[in-house]
Amino acid sequence: MNLLNCHQINELLSAYLENELDPTTTLTVANHLEKCSLCERELAFLTNVSNLVRSAVEQIDKQDLSLISRASTINAYVKSQIAINPQTSPQAQTSQTPVNSYTSAETASTNNVVRLNTHQRRLAGGKKILLSLAASLAIVFLSLFAITYYSTTTGPLMSGVARNHQLCNVIELSNIGWHKGHSTENLLEVNNIKLPQLNSLGIEFYNLHPCKVYNAPFLHLMYKKGNKPVSIYYGSENTVAKLKETIPNIVPNKLYLQQESDLQIGAISTLKNNLWLIAGQLTEQEINAITSQLPMNSSSETEQSQLFH
Amino acid sequence: MTTDYSASPPLTEQLENFESLALLHTQTLLRTATRMCGNASEADDIVQETLLRAWKYWHTFELGSNCRAWLFRIMINLIHRRRESLSSLAEHVSVDEPAMANVLRFEPKLEMDERGALSALNSLPKEYRDIIFLVLVEEFSYKEAAVMLNVPMGTVMSRLHRARQMMKKLICPDQKEDVATA
């Protein structure tokens, strides 16, 4: 490529930053930058602007916890629609002319797309659509009922869930699982925590998933001691605030203990104001021993955990 | 492209694939839709429709190709259609109200410089803001962004360049344009 002037180089700087130039042009720009302080300064400025935008957006994403619940709701709804409405399934498309993926997406008909929220109001009548809607609402209400039932009939805390893991296992098996698509490692990674190893206490880990208690998000780590379930919940700052309504005296690094019939519950918040909650048919000593194995003030712990990421 | 439907995987397998490949991106789609629509409720609707449409045409998705880019393509197409149908209202909203302020339900804790960059970004025309979200934030290549926006790659390149220049003027209005005049 011929030598370019500053104005021409300036127009290539964006693409240079994103490595979108061909090798020859990249070299031309790099050579120019070595000699031209003005263009070098311009590049530094553009880099800085890009970094600031990324950083601002990243901060907002970290702080906007509503994204997590909105995404969960949408996924649950889409799954329920897929389960209810087999017409949208790939097998029902076999009579259609095969088309390129992008083209098909562009030309997709909206005839059998059912939407909630503002779109509900715009939906024309139709038995099929109403039935689909009724069925998905029924799923939502049944789930809410189940959660309410377990949290109110077996004690003020999440003892119903902790005592037998029954509700969580139902969620695991149902099509409205909140964690589908996430591996165990992924969920731990996005929440910046390491799996507490409790084998030395005879407590073995077997599963984990995002769980909601008191409408606050927890990461539910499911363990077993023999045949008895042991639950360890990891909660965000948001969760702590919610739980403080029930247990006002949760203080950082101090274990709170509560006995509910055969269930021993321990709650402890970290200096970063995240929360660990332990529940199971355990003794106080066992709760203490488990607590000592939990990462309390890890430097990797973020200010805001990203449950349900 | 032709597809041998007789060899299509069974429905359960396709469901599993859809859940593990497509629904994994819901949060990312939602994040971008919220920024591009400037309205959280509208973004929810768009993402919901994107995923339902993606499922409907899941049999045309080639396993191993970029699912995130495929979903974004569907979503941006839907956003553009909606913008077209609400063009006058959308223009009004984007000019008078910063998009991010319109959708955030909390006051984000940001550094001064970050806040300035965000404010500058919000005041850009939509087509420039979109390209910044796709290339700078979501890190799609120029080629992927061009397919999504249905524009030539050269347009992506020039829009991004102009978007950065506009942001530069907004962030440092007094800075002398040394390079342009050199």
mmCIF file with all atom_site columns, C-alpha atoms in Angstrom, chain A residues 7-9 11 16 26 37 43 45 66 81 89 95 106 129 149 153-154 160 181-182 194 227 255 261 287-288 300:
data_model
loop_
_atom_site.group_PDB
_atom_site.id
_atom_site.type_symbol
_atom_site.label_atom_id
_atom_site.label_alt_id
_atom_site.label_comp_id
_atom_site.label_asym_id
_atom_site.label_entity_id
_atom_site.label_seq_id
_atom_site.pdbx_PDB_ins_code
_atom_site.Cartn_x
_atom_site.Cartn_y
_atom_site.Cartn_z
_atom_site.occupancy
_atom_site.B_iso_or_equiv
_atom_site.pdbx_formal_charge
_atom_site.auth_seq_id
_atom_site.auth_comp_id
_atom_site.auth_asym_id
_atom_site.auth_atom_id
_atom_site.pdbx_PDB_model_num
ATOM 1  C CA . HIS A 1 7   ? -6.290  11.901  7.481  1.00 0.00 ? 7   HIS A CA 1
ATOM 2  C CA . GLN A 1 8   ? -6.396  8.566   5.652  1.00 0.00 ? 8   GLN A CA 1
ATOM 3  C CA . ILE A 1 9   ? -4.691  6.791   8.537  1.00 0.00 ? 9   ILE A CA 1
ATOM 4  C CA . GLU A 1 11  ? -10.051 6.784   9.065  1.00 0.00 ? 11  GLU A CA 1
ATOM 5  C CA . TYR A 1 16  ? -6.950  -1.113  13.197 1.00 0.00 ? 16  TYR A CA 1
ATOM 6  C CA . THR A 1 26  ? -2.160  -3.118  9.331  1.00 0.00 ? 26  THR A CA 1
ATOM 7  C CA . SER A 1 37  ? 2.765   11.305  17.399 1.00 0.00 ? 37  SER A CA 1
ATOM 8  C CA . LEU A 1 43  ? -5.252  6.033   18.600 1.00 0.00 ? 43  LEU A CA 1
ATOM 9  C CA . PHE A 1 45  ? -7.804  8.499   22.621 1.00 0.00 ? 45  PHE A CA 1
ATOM 10 C CA . SER A 1 66  ? -33.138 -7.359  37.107 1.00 0.00 ? 66  SER A CA 1
ATOM 11 C CA . GLN A 1 81  ? -44.455 -22.483 24.909 1.00 0.00 ? 81  GLN A CA 1
ATOM 12 C CA . SER A 1 89  ? -41.112 -27.519 16.882 1.00 0.00 ? 89  SER A CA 1
ATOM 13 C CA . SER A 1 95  ? -43.151 -30.036 5.017  1.00 0.00 ? 95  SER A CA 1
ATOM 14 C CA . GLU A 1 106 ? -35.915 -12.829 8.429  1.00 0.00 ? 106 GLU A CA 1
ATOM 15 C CA . ILE A 1 129 ? -53.634 -19.081 21.753 1.00 0.00 ? 129 ILE A CA 1
ATOM 16 C CA . TYR A 1 149 ? -46.451 -24.110 50.191 1.00 0.00 ? 149 TYR A CA 1
ATOM 17 C CA . THR A 1 153 ? -45.956 -25.062 55.853 1.00 0.00 ? 153 THR A CA 1
ATOM 18 C CA . THR A 1 154 ? -42.607 -26.226 57.076 1.00 0.00 ? 154 THR A CA 1
ATOM 19 C CA . GLY A 1 160 ? -39.203 -27.386 53.391 1.00 0.00 ? 160 GLY A CA 1
ATOM 20 C CA . GLY A 1 181 ? -27.746 -24.703 29.791 1.00 0.00 ? 181 GLY A CA 1
ATOM 21 C CA . HIS A 1 182 ? -25.420 -24.003 32.687 1.00 0.00 ? 182 HIS A CA 1
ATOM 22 C CA . LYS A 1 194 ? -15.350 -22.452 44.808 1.00 0.00 ? 194 LYS A CA 1
ATOM 23 C CA . ASN A 1 227 ? -29.267 -40.419 53.038 1.00 0.00 ? 227 ASN A CA 1
ATOM 24 C CA . LEU A 1 255 ? -22.808 -17.443 62.675 1.00 0.00 ? 255 LEU A CA 1
ATOM 25 C CA . SER A 1 261 ? -37.766 -29.070 64.877 1.00 0.00 ? 261 SER A CA 1
ATOM 26 C CA . ILE A 1 287 ? -22.917 -26.517 61.277 1.00 0.00 ? 287 ILE A CA 1
ATOM 27 C CA . ASN A 1 288 ? -19.832 -24.928 62.865 1.00 0.00 ? 288 ASN A CA 1
ATOM 28 C CA . SER A 1 300 ? -11.979 -13.111 44.268 1.00 0.00 ? 300 SER A CA 1
#
